[in-house]
């Protein structure tokens, strides 16, 4: 059975952006179920149409994209809130960082190529990287020290993780892909995916972008330091317990 394409809401105060993105997605068979020109309209559209994904401009008049994202993702119970990808002009925008801590799954620059836009939207339901973890890391390193009070809600108790899961989270936070994690820990990619899935579940995170933020905000990684060289050697040894 063929998986249905994601259903998308586009929220941007520029009609040309909404129209252009809508045409690109429609040409690839992706259903744009609603458009919105401000945050209030976006929240209403999500409640009415229950999309899989929202493409959300950060800076809009009235209720901006950041507040709209908070409202959309704060909903409790079924149905599960959609994933939100922020639209921005600058990749190191402090509002993008605030959106990630509020639960957004990533961000796209408004000059994104059609191919990248379609690929990001189609990945929306997988929980995998909607943006490069390395970009997330660079963004977090720039703002984590300044925004810790505002983002305290994302702090997590890492004692729920096993030692191996802590190692995986630390390396994931430095921007490594599943293939790179597998090579570092001498595990199969399937086992790495299992570890990542367990980390997300235990810490109640929606996706890898959130995991990068948590790795820094909990002090597991120090901004500017990444994973210490000594850890590379220590964590590259095969586990005495297969599958850990």
PDB file of C-alpha atoms in Angstrom, residues 82-175:
ATOM      1  CA  UNK A  82       1.863  18.333  13.203  1.00  0.00           C
ATOM      2  CA  UNK A  83       5.550  18.849  12.725  1.00  0.00           C
ATOM      3  CA  UNK A  84       6.543  22.459  12.163  1.00  0.00           C
ATOM      4  CA  UNK A  85       9.345  23.634   9.900  1.00  0.00           C
ATOM      5  CA  UNK A  86      10.257  27.294  10.270  1.00  0.00           C
ATOM      6  CA  UNK A  87      10.790  29.518   7.242  1.00  0.00           C
ATOM      7  CA  UNK A  88      13.448  32.188   7.638  1.00  0.00           C
ATOM      8  CA  UNK A  89      15.795  34.436   5.694  1.00  0.00           C
ATOM      9  CA  UNK A  90      18.788  33.954   7.998  1.00  0.00           C
ATOM     10  CA  UNK A  91      20.057  30.530   9.108  1.00  0.00           C
ATOM     11  CA  UNK A  92      21.456  31.900  12.390  1.00  0.00           C
ATOM     12  CA  UNK A  93      18.333  33.790  13.377  1.00  0.00           C
ATOM     13  CA  UNK A  94      17.861  33.755  17.175  1.00  0.00           C
ATOM     14  CA  UNK A  95      14.155  33.231  16.583  1.00  0.00           C
ATOM     15  CA  UNK A  96      14.952  29.942  14.859  1.00  0.00           C
ATOM     16  CA  UNK A  97      16.702  28.772  18.007  1.00  0.00           C
ATOM     17  CA  UNK A  98      13.717  29.799  20.107  1.00  0.00           C
ATOM     18  CA  UNK A  99      11.449  27.905  17.711  1.00  0.00           C
ATOM     19  CA  UNK A 100      13.553  24.753  18.004  1.00  0.00           C
ATOM     20  CA  UNK A 101      13.330  24.899  21.794  1.00  0.00           C
ATOM     21  CA  UNK A 102       9.556  25.340  21.448  1.00  0.00           C
ATOM     22  CA  UNK A 103       9.378  22.079  19.515  1.00  0.00           C
ATOM     23  CA  UNK A 104       9.863  22.967  15.847  1.00  0.00           C
ATOM     24  CA  UNK A 105      11.447  20.161  13.854  1.00  0.00           C
ATOM     25  CA  UNK A 106      13.814  22.302  11.830  1.00  0.00           C
ATOM     26  CA  UNK A 107      14.024  25.249   9.506  1.00  0.00           C
ATOM     27  CA  UNK A 108      14.366  26.098   5.833  1.00  0.00           C
ATOM     28  CA  UNK A 109      15.725  29.224   4.221  1.00  0.00           C
ATOM     29  CA  UNK A 110      13.199  30.938   1.984  1.00  0.00           C
ATOM     30  CA  UNK A 111      15.535  30.639  -0.991  1.00  0.00           C
ATOM     31  CA  UNK A 112      15.504  26.836  -0.635  1.00  0.00           C
ATOM     32  CA  UNK A 113      15.643  24.898  -3.902  1.00  0.00           C
ATOM     33  CA  UNK A 114      12.445  23.158  -5.019  1.00  0.00           C
ATOM     34  CA  UNK A 115      14.129  19.764  -4.633  1.00  0.00           C
ATOM     35  CA  UNK A 116      15.208  20.508  -1.052  1.00  0.00           C
ATOM     36  CA  UNK A 117      11.772  21.822  -0.145  1.00  0.00           C
ATOM     37  CA  UNK A 118      10.033  18.696  -1.411  1.00  0.00           C
ATOM     38  CA  UNK A 119      12.569  16.397   0.262  1.00  0.00           C
ATOM     39  CA  UNK A 120      12.194  18.161   3.635  1.00  0.00           C
ATOM     40  CA  UNK A 121       8.407  17.986   3.486  1.00  0.00           C
ATOM     41  CA  UNK A 122       8.433  14.296   2.595  1.00  0.00           C
ATOM     42  CA  UNK A 123      10.763  13.555   5.510  1.00  0.00           C
ATOM     43  CA  UNK A 124       8.469  15.363   7.916  1.00  0.00           C
ATOM     44  CA  UNK A 125       6.792  12.294   9.365  1.00  0.00           C
ATOM     45  CA  UNK A 126       9.921  10.181   9.834  1.00  0.00           C
ATOM     46  CA  UNK A 127      11.474  11.995  12.802  1.00  0.00           C
ATOM     47  CA  UNK A 128      14.776  11.957  10.940  1.00  0.00           C
ATOM     48  CA  UNK A 129      16.852  15.019  10.119  1.00  0.00           C
ATOM     49  CA  UNK A 130      14.625  17.690   8.596  1.00  0.00           C
ATOM     50  CA  UNK A 131      17.741  19.837   8.549  1.00  0.00           C
ATOM     51  CA  UNK A 132      21.370  18.951   8.872  1.00  0.00           C
ATOM     52  CA  UNK A 133      22.255  18.291  12.533  1.00  0.00           C
ATOM     53  CA  UNK A 134      25.487  20.204  11.912  1.00  0.00           C
ATOM     54  CA  UNK A 135      23.452  23.334  11.090  1.00  0.00           C
ATOM     55  CA  UNK A 136      21.354  22.822  14.204  1.00  0.00           C
ATOM     56  CA  UNK A 137      24.546  22.475  16.248  1.00  0.00           C
ATOM     57  CA  UNK A 138      25.980  25.706  14.837  1.00  0.00           C
ATOM     58  CA  UNK A 139      22.749  27.528  15.657  1.00  0.00           C
ATOM     59  CA  UNK A 140      22.574  26.095  19.181  1.00  0.00           C
ATOM     60  CA  UNK A 141      26.227  26.916  19.898  1.00  0.00           C
ATOM     61  CA  UNK A 142      25.551  30.527  19.035  1.00  0.00           C
ATOM     62  CA  UNK A 143      22.504  30.992  21.244  1.00  0.00           C
ATOM     63  CA  UNK A 144      22.409  28.348  23.981  1.00  0.00           C
ATOM     64  CA  UNK A 145      24.389  30.404  26.512  1.00  0.00           C
ATOM     65  CA  UNK A 146      22.140  33.435  25.984  1.00  0.00           C
ATOM     66  CA  UNK A 147      18.784  31.707  25.988  1.00  0.00           C
ATOM     67  CA  UNK A 148      19.025  29.095  28.732  1.00  0.00           C
ATOM     68  CA  UNK A 149      16.419  30.758  30.947  1.00  0.00           C
ATOM     69  CA  UNK A 150      13.906  31.077  28.123  1.00  0.00           C
ATOM     70  CA  UNK A 151      14.412  27.486  27.008  1.00  0.00           C
ATOM     71  CA  UNK A 152      14.545  25.773  30.388  1.00  0.00           C
ATOM     72  CA  UNK A 153      11.451  23.738  29.520  1.00  0.00           C
ATOM     73  CA  UNK A 154      13.528  21.613  27.177  1.00  0.00           C
ATOM     74  CA  UNK A 155      15.951  20.502  29.889  1.00  0.00           C
ATOM     75  CA  UNK A 156      15.728  16.767  30.417  1.00  0.00           C
ATOM     76  CA  UNK A 157      16.896  14.334  33.084  1.00  0.00           C
ATOM     77  CA  UNK A 158      19.574  12.343  31.292  1.00  0.00           C
ATOM     78  CA  UNK A 159      19.745   9.728  34.079  1.00  0.00           C
ATOM     79  CA  UNK A 160      16.996   7.826  32.238  1.00  0.00           C
ATOM     80  CA  UNK A 161      19.532   7.000  29.502  1.00  0.00           C
ATOM     81  CA  UNK A 162      21.944   4.070  29.555  1.00  0.00           C
ATOM     82  CA  UNK A 163      25.690   4.812  29.294  1.00  0.00           C
ATOM     83  CA  UNK A 164      25.621   3.791  25.628  1.00  0.00           C
ATOM     84  CA  UNK A 165      22.626   6.025  24.922  1.00  0.00           C
ATOM     85  CA  UNK A 166      24.447   8.951  26.544  1.00  0.00           C
ATOM     86  CA  UNK A 167      27.406   8.333  24.235  1.00  0.00           C
ATOM     87  CA  UNK A 168      25.113   8.201  21.217  1.00  0.00           C
ATOM     88  CA  UNK A 169      23.322  11.401  22.252  1.00  0.00           C
ATOM     89  CA  UNK A 170      26.644  13.207  22.738  1.00  0.00           C
ATOM     90  CA  UNK A 171      27.830  12.173  19.279  1.00  0.00           C
ATOM     91  CA  UNK A 172      24.444  12.879  17.693  1.00  0.00           C
ATOM     92  CA  UNK A 173      24.669  16.370  19.182  1.00  0.00           C
ATOM     93  CA  UNK A 174      27.892  17.039  17.289  1.00  0.00           C
ATOM     94  CA  UNK A 175      26.021  16.589  14.003  1.00  0.00           C
TER      95      UNK A 175
END
